[in-house]
Amino acid sequence: MRHFRFSNDAIDAASETQATHNPAAGGFASFEGWVRNLNEGRTVARLNYEAFEALAVIEGEKIIAEAIKRFGILTAHCVHRVGELAIGDIAVWVGASAPHRAEAFAACRYIIDEVKHRVPIWKKEFYTDGDSGWVNCERCAQPTSASDHSHQSHGHSHPHPHAAHPTHHPEPTAEAVVPAANYSRQIVLKDIGEAGQRKIRSARVLLVGAGGLGVPAALYLAGAGVGVLGVIDPDVIDASNLHRQPIYTQGTLGQSKALVLKQHLNQLNSEVDVRAYVARADFKQLHELASGYDMVLDCSDNFTTRFVVNDVAKALGIPAVVASVYQYEGQIQVLTPSGACLRCLWPEATRDGLVGNCQEAGVLGPVPGVLGALQALEAIKLVVGMRSPLTSHLALIDLLSFETRRLKISKHPDCDATHSAPARGDQPILEVLSLDDAIAQSLVVIDLRNPDERHAHPLTVAHRALGSAEILANPSLLDAAAGAVLVCAKGVRSRALAQELTGRGVKNVYSLKGGLG
Amino acid sequence: MKIHIQYYALMREQANCSHELIDTTATTGRELYRELSNRHPFTLDVSQLRIALNGAFAELDAPLTEGVEVVFIPPVAGG
């Protein structure tokens, strides 16, 4: 059976569910997109979907294959309606079955988000006032309030992410007259002036991450009048984000960060062409996306993405401004095509999970606010051609003591030859899905958790408690012949350590996926 | 030999201080890190951090001198 198809007839959810059954499945999740009677304040009577089916089916199949591989689910499929639909009809159905519920939920979410973003489907709405119009993805995908989020009609879309901006939005053109008053406070600066403002106006800047760093960076760049501002982020807004991402509100919880940020930026400065991409930045996708931009800002929260941004910037020969935060301090660095890159600074592939992120280590809200604002500042300097003192330098900023340092980074002799290839050094990760699987494979269970975590959720199977540092200092503590499974609370530390050890040539080291809780 | 040490991020947290002045027999940054690991619960492998001597990045095996300022810089991911 094909995993992705179009249907001219009504979708029968029960028979679709039946087709997803699998004896090995312990969980099934589905999503239905319904036709809603309201869009942007206009009453919709009915609508019509059209797809470029040959291309759409190929892309749809690709998305489901990605979901199966990425989440380890048993199967999934997606049916999308074409033709005329009435209010309440199912426009799209997605179902995924998996051994456990978490993968089923995640895969289902992934498939619908990617389908909306990547599959070329268009929607024509017929309004009760007799009018009609073609509608694109983002206008429909953007929930107007938390209450209608779960019932939002399922709208589409763009044949290509580059097209992801509303058709009614004014396009920036070379002829557009910038009202001087808007930017007068920066034009008056002698390093900016009218000439600098024209450069800002024609700049295209891509932000990777719409979180603690991305929000302030985006606000200042939109305020400055950057011509095209792209924002890529796969996440939805969580209550724990609001203290450091304060343009999001309690009313926008659960909504896409990229889309809500875009909406806000459009209100801040309607002259800026803001393009939102709800996706994770892997090398291939970011390489394609960033080729339409002059510069990338890395506002992500993990090393994997930071290195992807570095590699893409190197490969495309464009500058990048990279920042990160930890509790009360931050690091910021400007990468230029001829200067030192992130891999010149951190030559050992740094792993997520070995040093804390905001969730694990904590962070005070204004700290990424400061660093994100500095990223916007450095970006503007690059755009107008002012000297950036952070090119080939790392700035360390301690906001508790207000001590700052700027250290010169030497460019590695092989930087240009070797630092732009993707995913270097990332060994395949060996994961087990449950402790039962690990025991069935006679793996020695190694508990990496701290005493508090061990006390909160004691392990009931035979195991050894060892610290990450102990193992890194002496990998022979693990009996490679027997094989070992590393376990921690969330599966992040164990995955990082397994990856690091495998990279160092230690055999048979596995990580327990998802951790022990 | 007396040296000044500054820690950042995870290492500051694990050392429970940002600066310290210590008397050491270590002759390189690598040896110093090993010695400090006996006093502080550091979890990073030495290959994952960078050191700066008197305000410039240096190799882990570069020699330490009397009165030198050593900065330990771990990578930082948050955003």
Coordinates of C-alpha atoms in Angstrom, one line a residue:
Chain A
M1 CA 0.0 0.0 0.0
R2 CA 1.2 3.5 -0.7
H3 CA 1.8 5.6 2.4
F4 CA 0.6 8.9 0.9
R5 CA -2.3 9.4 -1.4
F6 CA -4.9 11.8 -2.6
S7 CA -8.6 11.1 -2.5
N8 CA -11.5 12.7 -4.4
D9 CA -13.9 11.1 -2.0
A10 CA -14.7 11.7 1.6
I11 CA -12.1 10.2 4.0
D12 CA -13.3 7.3 6.1
A13 CA -11.3 7.6 9.3
A14 CA -12.3 4.2 10.6
S15 CA -11.0 2.3 7.5
E16 CA -7.8 4.4 7.5
T17 CA -7.2 3.5 11.2
Q18 CA -7.8 -0.2 10.3
A19 CA -5.1 0.1 7.6
T20 CA -2.6 1.2 10.1
H21 CA -3.1 -1.8 12.4
N22 CA 0.0 -3.9 13.2
P23 CA 0.3 -6.7 15.7
A24 CA 3.5 -5.2 17.1
A25 CA 1.9 -1.8 17.7
G26 CA 1.3 -0.7 21.3
G27 CA 0.2 2.8 20.3
F28 CA -1.6 4.6 17.5
A29 CA -2.0 8.3 17.0
S30 CA -3.9 10.1 14.4
F31 CA -4.6 13.7 13.3
E32 CA -7.5 15.0 11.3
G33 CA -7.5 18.4 9.6
W34 CA -11.1 19.7 9.2
V35 CA -12.6 22.4 7.0
R36 CA -13.5 25.3 9.2
N37 CA -16.2 27.9 8.6
L38 CA -14.1 30.9 9.3
N39 CA -10.8 32.2 8.0
E40 CA -9.3 35.6 8.9
G41 CA -12.7 36.9 9.8
R42 CA -14.5 35.8 6.6
T43 CA -17.2 33.2 6.6
V44 CA -16.3 30.3 4.4
A45 CA -19.0 28.3 2.7
R46 CA -16.9 25.6 1.0
L47 CA -13.5 25.1 -0.5
N48 CA -11.6 23.4 -3.1
Y49 CA -8.2 21.7 -2.9
E50 CA -5.9 21.3 -5.8
A51 CA -2.6 19.5 -5.8
F52 CA 0.3 18.9 -8.2
E53 CA -0.3 15.2 -7.6
A54 CA 2.7 13.7 -9.3
L55 CA 5.1 15.8 -7.3
A56 CA 3.0 15.9 -4.2
V57 CA 2.9 12.1 -3.9
I58 CA 6.7 11.8 -4.2
E59 CA 7.2 14.4 -1.5
G60 CA 4.5 12.9 0.7
E61 CA 6.0 9.4 0.5
K62 CA 9.4 11.0 1.4
I63 CA 8.0 12.6 4.5
I64 CA 6.5 9.4 5.7
A65 CA 9.7 7.4 5.0
E66 CA 11.5 10.1 7.0
A67 CA 9.1 9.7 9.9
I68 CA 9.4 5.9 9.9
K69 CA 13.2 6.2 10.0
R70 CA 13.4 9.1 12.4
F71 CA 11.0 7.9 15.0
G72 CA 11.3 4.1 14.6
I73 CA 7.5 3.7 14.1
L74 CA 6.0 0.6 12.5
T75 CA 3.9 2.3 9.8
A76 CA 2.1 5.6 9.0
H77 CA 0.0 6.9 6.2
C78 CA -1.6 10.1 5.1
V79 CA -4.6 10.8 2.9
H80 CA -5.3 14.3 1.6
R81 CA -8.5 15.4 0.0
V82 CA -8.7 17.1 -3.4
G83 CA -11.8 18.5 -5.0
E84 CA -14.7 20.3 -3.4
L85 CA -15.1 20.1 0.4
A86 CA -17.9 21.3 2.7
I87 CA -17.6 22.7 6.2
G88 CA -16.7 19.9 8.7
D89 CA -15.2 17.5 6.1
I90 CA -11.9 15.9 6.8
A91 CA -9.3 17.6 4.6
V92 CA -6.4 15.5 5.7
W93 CA -5.9 12.4 7.8
V94 CA -2.6 11.2 9.3
G95 CA -2.1 8.0 11.4
A96 CA 1.0 6.4 12.8
S97 CA 1.4 3.2 14.8
A98 CA 4.4 2.3 16.9
P99 CA 5.5 0.1 19.7
H100 CA 5.1 3.0 22.2
R101 CA 2.8 6.1 22.3
A102 CA 5.6 8.7 22.3
E103 CA 6.9 7.7 18.9
A104 CA 3.4 7.5 17.5
F105 CA 2.5 11.0 18.7
A106 CA 5.8 12.5 17.5
A107 CA 5.6 10.9 14.0
C108 CA 2.0 12.0 13.5
R109 CA 3.0 15.6 14.4
Y110 CA 6.0 15.5 12.2
I111 CA 4.1 14.2 9.2
I112 CA 1.3 16.8 9.4
D113 CA 3.8 19.6 9.9
E114 CA 6.0 18.6 7.0
V115 CA 3.1 17.9 4.7
K116 CA 1.7 21.4 5.4
H117 CA 5.1 22.8 4.8
R118 CA 6.4 20.9 1.8
V119 CA 3.7 19.2 -0.2
P120 CA 2.4 21.4 -3.1
I121 CA -1.3 21.7 -2.3
W122 CA -3.4 24.8 -2.8
K123 CA -6.8 25.8 -1.3
K124 CA -9.4 28.0 -2.8
E125 CA -12.0 29.3 -0.3
F126 CA -15.5 30.3 -1.3
Y127 CA -17.0 32.9 1.0
T128 CA -20.6 33.3 2.0
D129 CA -20.5 36.8 0.4
G130 CA -20.0 35.2 -3.0
D131 CA -16.3 36.1 -3.2
S132 CA -13.5 33.5 -3.4
G133 CA -9.8 33.4 -3.1
W134 CA -6.7 31.2 -3.2
V135 CA -5.3 30.9 0.3
N136 CA -1.8 29.9 1.2
C137 CA -0.5 27.8 4.1
E138 CA 0.7 30.3 6.6
R139 CA -2.5 32.3 6.8
C140 CA -4.5 29.2 7.5
A141 CA -1.9 27.6 9.7
Q142 CA -1.7 30.6 11.9
P143 CA -4.2 30.1 14.7
T144 CA -5.8 33.3 15.7
S145 CA -6.5 32.2 19.3
A146 CA -5.7 29.3 21.5
S147 CA -9.3 28.2 21.6
D148 CA -9.6 27.5 17.8
H149 CA -6.2 25.9 17.6
S150 CA -7.5 22.4 17.8
H151 CA -10.1 23.0 15.1
Q152 CA -8.2 25.1 12.7
S153 CA -8.9 24.2 9.1
H154 CA -6.1 22.5 7.4
G155 CA -4.7 24.9 4.9
H156 CA -1.9 24.6 2.3
S157 CA 0.6 25.6 0.9
H158 CA 3.7 26.1 -1.0
P159 CA 5.5 24.0 -3.5
H160 CA 8.7 25.3 -2.0
P161 CA 9.7 26.7 1.4
H162 CA 11.1 29.8 -0.3
A163 CA 7.6 30.8 -1.2
A164 CA 6.5 30.9 2.4
H165 CA 5.1 34.4 2.6
P166 CA 1.6 35.6 2.3
T167 CA 0.5 36.7 -1.1
H168 CA -1.1 39.8 0.2
H169 CA 2.0 40.9 1.9
P170 CA 3.8 43.8 0.2
E171 CA 7.0 42.6 -1.5
P172 CA 10.0 44.7 -0.9
T173 CA 11.3 46.3 -4.1
A174 CA 14.3 48.4 -5.0
E175 CA 11.9 51.2 -5.7
A176 CA 10.1 51.1 -2.4
V177 CA 10.5 54.4 -0.6
V178 CA 11.6 53.9 2.9
P179 CA 10.0 56.6 5.1
A180 CA 13.1 58.3 6.6
A181 CA 11.3 59.0 9.8
N182 CA 11.1 55.2 10.6
Y183 CA 14.8 54.8 10.7
S184 CA 15.9 58.3 11.5
R185 CA 17.5 57.4 14.8
Q186 CA 19.9 55.0 13.1
I187 CA 20.3 56.9 9.8
V188 CA 21.6 59.9 11.9
L189 CA 24.6 57.7 12.9
K190 CA 27.5 58.5 10.6
D191 CA 28.4 54.9 10.1
I192 CA 24.9 54.1 8.9
G193 CA 23.5 57.1 7.0
E194 CA 21.2 56.7 4.0
A195 CA 23.7 54.4 2.2
G196 CA 23.8 52.1 5.2
Q197 CA 20.0 52.0 5.4
R198 CA 19.8 51.0 1.8
K199 CA 22.2 48.1 2.6
I200 CA 20.0 47.1 5.5
R201 CA 17.0 47.3 3.3
S202 CA 18.4 44.9 0.7
A203 CA 19.9 42.5 3.3
R204 CA 18.5 39.0 3.6
V205 CA 19.1 37.4 7.0
L206 CA 18.1 33.9 8.2
L207 CA 17.7 33.2 11.9
V208 CA 18.0 29.6 13.0
G209 CA 15.9 29.3 16.2
A210 CA 13.1 31.5 17.4
G211 CA 13.8 31.1 21.1
G212 CA 15.7 33.1 23.8
L213 CA 18.3 34.3 21.3
G214 CA 16.2 34.4 18.2
V215 CA 13.4 36.5 19.6
P216 CA 15.4 39.6 20.5
A217 CA 17.7 39.2 17.4
A218 CA 14.6 39.1 15.2
L219 CA 12.9 42.1 16.9
Y220 CA 16.0 44.4 16.4
L221 CA 16.6 43.2 12.8
A222 CA 13.0 43.8 11.9
G223 CA 13.1 47.2 13.6
A224 CA 16.2 48.1 11.7
G225 CA 14.4 47.4 8.4
V226 CA 16.2 44.3 7.1
G227 CA 14.7 43.5 3.7
V228 CA 14.1 39.7 4.1
L229 CA 14.1 38.0 7.5
G230 CA 13.8 34.2 7.6
V231 CA 13.0 32.3 10.8
I232 CA 13.3 28.6 11.0
D233 CA 12.2 26.7 14.2
P234 CA 10.4 23.4 14.6
D235 CA 9.1 24.0 18.1
V236 CA 5.9 25.1 19.6
I237 CA 5.6 27.7 22.4
D238 CA 5.9 26.2 25.9
A239 CA 5.0 27.9 29.2
S240 CA 8.6 27.5 30.3
N241 CA 9.8 29.6 27.4
L242 CA 8.0 32.8 28.3
H243 CA 10.5 34.2 30.8
R244 CA 13.1 34.5 28.1
Q245 CA 11.0 34.8 25.0
P246 CA 8.6 37.5 26.1
I247 CA 6.9 38.3 22.9
Y248 CA 5.1 34.9 23.2
T249 CA 2.1 35.0 25.6
Q250 CA 0.0 32.6 27.6
G251 CA -2.5 32.9 24.8
T252 CA -0.1 31.5 22.2
L253 CA 1.0 28.3 24.1
G254 CA 1.2 25.3 21.8
Q255 CA 1.5 27.4 18.6
S256 CA 4.4 27.4 16.3
K257 CA 7.2 29.8 17.4
A258 CA 8.2 30.6 13.8
L259 CA 4.6 31.5 12.8
V260 CA 3.8 33.5 15.9
L261 CA 7.1 35.4 15.7
K262 CA 6.4 36.2 12.0
Q263 CA 3.0 37.6 12.9
H264 CA 4.6 39.8 15.6
L265 CA 7.3 41.0 13.2
N266 CA 4.8 41.9 10.5
Q267 CA 3.1 44.1 13.1
L268 CA 6.4 45.6 14.2
N269 CA 7.5 46.5 10.6
S270 CA 5.3 45.8 7.7
E271 CA 8.1 46.6 5.3
V272 CA 10.1 43.6 6.2
D273 CA 9.4 40.4 4.3
V274 CA 9.3 37.8 7.1
R275 CA 9.4 34.2 6.0
A276 CA 8.7 31.5 8.6
Y277 CA 9.8 27.9 8.2
V278 CA 8.4 25.3 10.7
A279 CA 11.2 22.8 10.4
R280 CA 14.4 21.5 12.0
A281 CA 17.6 22.7 10.4
D282 CA 19.4 19.7 9.0
F283 CA 22.3 20.2 6.7
K284 CA 20.5 19.5 3.4
Q285 CA 17.4 21.6 4.2
L286 CA 19.4 24.5 5.7
H287 CA 21.9 24.5 2.8
E288 CA 19.0 24.9 0.4
L289 CA 17.2 27.5 2.4
A290 CA 20.3 29.6 3.3
S291 CA 21.3 29.8 -0.3
G292 CA 18.6 32.5 -0.6
Y293 CA 20.1 34.6 2.2
D294 CA 23.3 36.7 2.8
M295 CA 23.9 35.8 6.4
V296 CA 22.8 33.3 9.0
L297 CA 22.3 33.9 12.8
D298 CA 22.7 30.8 14.9
C299 CA 20.1 31.2 17.7
S300 CA 19.7 27.5 18.3
D301 CA 20.0 25.7 21.6
N302 CA 22.1 22.7 20.7
F303 CA 25.5 21.8 19.3
T304 CA 24.1 19.6 16.5
T305 CA 22.4 22.6 15.0
R306 CA 25.3 25.0 15.7
F307 CA 27.6 22.8 13.7
V308 CA 25.1 22.5 10.9
V309 CA 24.9 26.3 10.7
N310 CA 28.7 26.5 10.7
D311 CA 29.0 23.9 8.0
V312 CA 26.3 25.5 5.8
A313 CA 27.8 29.0 6.2
K314 CA 31.3 27.6 5.3
A315 CA 29.8 25.7 2.3
L316 CA 27.9 28.8 1.0
G317 CA 30.7 31.3 1.8
I318 CA 28.3 33.5 3.8
P319 CA 29.0 35.0 7.3
A320 CA 27.3 33.6 10.5
V321 CA 26.8 35.1 13.9
V322 CA 26.8 32.3 16.6
A323 CA 25.8 32.8 20.2
S324 CA 25.0 30.6 23.1
V325 CA 24.1 31.0 26.8
Y326 CA 24.6 29.2 30.1
Q327 CA 22.9 30.4 33.3
Y328 CA 24.3 34.0 33.7
E329 CA 26.8 34.1 30.8
G330 CA 27.2 33.8 27.1
Q331 CA 29.5 33.3 24.2
I332 CA 29.4 35.0 20.9
Q333 CA 31.5 34.7 17.7
V334 CA 31.3 36.1 14.2
L335 CA 32.2 33.6 11.4
T336 CA 33.3 35.0 8.1
P337 CA 34.2 33.0 5.0
S338 CA 37.9 33.8 5.3
G339 CA 38.1 33.7 9.2
A340 CA 38.1 31.0 11.8
C341 CA 35.0 28.9 12.2
L342 CA 33.2 27.1 15.0
R343 CA 35.2 23.9 14.2
C344 CA 38.5 25.9 14.5
L345 CA 37.4 26.7 18.1
W346 CA 35.9 23.4 19.0
P347 CA 37.8 20.8 17.0
E348 CA 36.5 17.8 18.9
A349 CA 32.9 17.4 17.8
T350 CA 31.1 18.7 20.9
R351 CA 28.2 16.6 21.9
D352 CA 24.8 17.6 23.2
G353 CA 24.2 16.3 26.7
L354 CA 27.7 16.7 28.0
V355 CA 27.3 20.3 28.9
G356 CA 24.0 21.7 30.1
N357 CA 21.4 23.4 28.0
C358 CA 18.8 25.9 29.3
Q359 CA 16.5 23.1 30.4
E360 CA 19.2 21.2 32.3
A361 CA 21.4 24.0 33.7
G362 CA 18.8 26.9 34.0
V363 CA 19.1 30.4 32.5
L364 CA 17.9 33.8 33.6
G365 CA 15.6 35.4 31.0
P366 CA 17.6 38.6 30.3
V367 CA 20.8 36.6 29.6
P368 CA 19.8 35.3 26.1
G369 CA 18.1 38.7 25.7
V370 CA 21.5 40.4 25.9
L371 CA 23.2 37.9 23.7
G372 CA 20.4 37.8 21.1
A373 CA 20.5 41.6 20.9
L374 CA 24.3 41.5 20.4
Q375 CA 23.8 39.1 17.5
A376 CA 21.5 41.6 15.8
L377 CA 24.1 44.3 16.5
E378 CA 26.9 42.2 14.9
A379 CA 24.6 41.3 12.0
I380 CA 23.9 45.0 11.3
K381 CA 27.6 45.8 11.4
L382 CA 28.3 43.1 8.8
V383 CA 25.5 44.3 6.6
V384 CA 26.6 47.9 6.5
G385 CA 30.3 47.0 6.3
M386 CA 31.4 48.2 9.8
R387 CA 34.3 46.3 11.3
S388 CA 33.2 43.5 13.7
P389 CA 35.6 43.0 16.6
L390 CA 34.2 39.5 16.9
T391 CA 35.4 38.2 13.6
S392 CA 37.8 35.3 14.4
H393 CA 37.3 36.1 18.1
L394 CA 35.2 34.6 20.8
A395 CA 33.7 37.0 23.3
L396 CA 32.9 35.6 26.8
I397 CA 30.4 37.7 28.7
D398 CA 29.7 37.0 32.3
L399 CA 26.6 39.0 33.3
L400 CA 26.9 38.2 37.0
S401 CA 30.3 40.0 37.3
F402 CA 30.1 42.1 34.1
E403 CA 33.5 40.7 33.1
T404 CA 34.0 40.3 29.4
R405 CA 36.8 38.8 27.5
R406 CA 37.7 38.7 23.8
L407 CA 40.0 35.9 22.7
K408 CA 41.5 35.5 19.2
I409 CA 40.7 32.2 17.5
S410 CA 43.4 30.9 15.1
K411 CA 42.1 29.6 11.8
H412 CA 42.9 25.9 11.5
P413 CA 45.2 25.3 8.5
D414 CA 42.7 22.7 7.0
C415 CA 39.6 24.8 7.8
D416 CA 38.7 25.7 4.2
A417 CA 39.3 22.1 3.0
T418 CA 37.6 20.2 5.8
H419 CA 35.3 22.3 7.9
S420 CA 32.3 22.6 5.6
A421 CA 31.5 18.9 5.0
P422 CA 28.3 17.9 6.8
A423 CA 28.0 15.6 9.8
R424 CA 31.7 14.9 10.2
G425 CA 32.5 12.6 13.0
D426 CA 28.9 11.8 13.9
Q427 CA 29.0 8.0 14.4
P428 CA 25.8 6.0 14.1
I429 CA 24.2 5.9 17.4
L430 CA 23.4 2.6 19.0
E431 CA 20.2 2.8 20.9
V432 CA 18.0 0.3 22.7
L433 CA 14.3 1.0 23.2
S434 CA 13.8 -0.6 26.6
L435 CA 15.7 -2.1 29.5
D436 CA 14.0 -5.4 28.7
D437 CA 15.6 -5.3 25.2
A438 CA 19.0 -4.5 26.8
I439 CA 18.8 -7.4 29.3
A440 CA 17.7 -9.7 26.6
Q441 CA 20.9 -8.8 24.7
S442 CA 22.9 -9.4 28.0
L443 CA 24.1 -5.8 28.1
V444 CA 25.6 -4.5 31.3
V445 CA 23.4 -1.7 32.6
I446 CA 25.4 1.4 33.5
D447 CA 23.5 4.1 35.5
L448 CA 24.9 7.6 34.8
R449 CA 22.4 9.4 36.9
N450 CA 23.3 11.5 40.0
P451 CA 22.4 10.3 43.5
D452 CA 19.2 12.5 43.6
E453 CA 17.9 11.1 40.3
R454 CA 18.8 7.5 41.3
H455 CA 16.9 8.0 44.6
A456 CA 13.8 9.4 42.8
H457 CA 13.6 6.5 40.4
P458 CA 15.6 3.6 41.7
L459 CA 16.7 0.9 39.2
T460 CA 15.3 -2.5 39.9
V461 CA 17.6 -4.5 37.6
A462 CA 21.2 -5.4 38.2
H463 CA 23.4 -2.4 37.3
R464 CA 26.6 -0.4 38.0
A465 CA 26.5 3.3 38.9
L466 CA 29.3 5.2 37.1
G467 CA 29.8 8.9 36.3
S468 CA 30.3 10.2 32.7
A469 CA 33.6 11.7 33.6
E470 CA 34.8 8.5 35.2
I471 CA 34.0 6.6 32.0
L472 CA 35.5 9.2 29.7
A473 CA 38.7 9.1 31.7
N474 CA 38.8 5.4 31.7
P475 CA 36.6 3.7 29.0
S476 CA 38.0 0.3 29.9
L477 CA 35.6 0.5 32.9
L478 CA 33.1 -0.7 30.4
D479 CA 33.5 -4.4 29.5
A480 CA 33.5 -4.0 25.7
A481 CA 33.1 -7.8 25.2
A482 CA 29.9 -8.0 27.1
G483 CA 28.6 -4.7 25.8
A484 CA 27.0 -2.0 27.9
V485 CA 23.8 0.1 27.9
L486 CA 24.2 3.6 29.3
V487 CA 21.1 4.9 31.1
C488 CA 20.2 8.4 32.4
A489 CA 17.1 10.3 33.2
K490 CA 16.1 11.6 29.7
G491 CA 18.4 9.7 27.4
V492 CA 20.4 12.8 26.4
R493 CA 23.5 12.3 28.5
S494 CA 23.6 8.6 27.7
R495 CA 23.2 9.2 24.0
A496 CA 26.0 11.8 24.0
L497 CA 28.3 9.6 25.9
A498 CA 27.6 6.6 23.7
Q499 CA 28.3 8.7 20.7
E500 CA 31.5 10.0 22.1
L501 CA 32.7 6.6 23.1
T502 CA 31.8 5.0 19.8
G503 CA 33.7 7.8 18.1
R504 CA 36.7 6.9 20.2
G505 CA 36.5 3.3 19.0
V506 CA 34.9 1.7 22.1
K507 CA 32.7 -1.1 20.8
N508 CA 29.2 -2.3 21.9
V509 CA 28.1 0.9 23.8
Y510 CA 24.4 1.5 23.6
S511 CA 22.2 4.2 25.0
L512 CA 18.7 3.7 26.5
K513 CA 16.4 5.8 24.3
G514 CA 14.3 8.3 26.3
G515 CA 16.0 7.5 29.6
L516 CA 14.5 6.2 32.8
G517 CA 12.4 9.2 33.6
Chain B
M1 CA 54.3 28.1 41.3
K2 CA 51.3 30.4 41.8
I3 CA 48.8 30.8 39.0
H4 CA 45.5 32.6 38.6
I5 CA 42.5 30.6 37.3
Q6 CA 39.2 31.6 35.9
Y7 CA 36.4 29.3 35.1
Y8 CA 33.4 29.8 32.8
A9 CA 29.9 28.1 32.5
L10 CA 29.7 24.5 33.6
M11 CA 33.1 24.6 35.1
R12 CA 32.4 27.7 37.2
E13 CA 29.4 25.9 38.5
Q14 CA 31.3 22.7 39.3
A15 CA 34.2 24.6 40.9
N16 CA 31.7 26.7 42.8
C17 CA 33.8 29.9 42.1
S18 CA 34.8 31.9 39.1
H19 CA 38.4 32.8 40.1
E20 CA 41.0 31.2 42.3
L21 CA 44.7 31.6 43.0
I22 CA 46.4 28.3 43.5
D23 CA 49.9 26.9 44.1
T24 CA 50.6 24.1 41.7
T25 CA 53.4 21.8 40.4
A26 CA 51.5 21.2 37.2
T27 CA 53.6 22.3 34.1
T28 CA 50.9 22.3 31.5
G29 CA 47.1 23.0 31.2
R30 CA 46.4 19.3 30.8
E31 CA 48.3 18.5 34.0
L32 CA 46.6 21.4 35.8
Y33 CA 43.1 20.1 34.8
R34 CA 44.0 16.7 36.1
E35 CA 45.1 18.2 39.4
L36 CA 42.0 20.5 39.7
S37 CA 39.8 17.5 38.9
N38 CA 40.8 16.1 42.3
R39 CA 39.6 19.2 44.0
H40 CA 36.4 19.9 42.0
P41 CA 33.8 17.5 40.5
F42 CA 34.6 18.3 36.9
T43 CA 32.7 16.1 34.4
L44 CA 34.1 17.2 31.0
D45 CA 36.9 15.3 29.4
V46 CA 39.9 17.6 28.8
S47 CA 39.5 17.2 25.0
Q48 CA 36.2 19.0 25.2
L49 CA 37.4 22.3 26.7
R50 CA 39.7 25.1 25.6
I51 CA 42.2 27.0 27.7
A52 CA 43.6 30.5 27.4
L53 CA 46.9 31.6 28.9
N54 CA 47.2 35.3 29.6
G55 CA 44.3 36.2 27.3
A56 CA 45.2 34.0 24.3
F57 CA 44.0 30.5 23.4
A58 CA 46.7 28.0 24.0
E59 CA 47.3 24.3 23.4
L60 CA 46.6 22.0 26.4
D61 CA 50.3 21.1 26.5
A62 CA 51.7 24.6 26.4
P63 CA 54.0 25.3 29.4
L64 CA 52.6 27.2 32.4
T65 CA 54.7 29.9 33.9
E66 CA 54.8 31.7 37.3
G67 CA 51.9 34.1 37.7
V68 CA 50.1 33.0 34.5
E69 CA 46.4 33.5 34.2
V70 CA 44.7 30.3 33.0
V71 CA 41.1 30.5 31.7
F72 CA 39.1 27.3 31.3
I73 CA 36.4 27.6 28.6
P74 CA 33.9 24.8 28.1
P75 CA 31.5 24.9 25.1
V76 CA 28.0 26.3 25.8
A77 CA 24.9 25.2 24.0
G78 CA 21.9 27.1 25.5
G79 CA 19.7 29.5 23.6

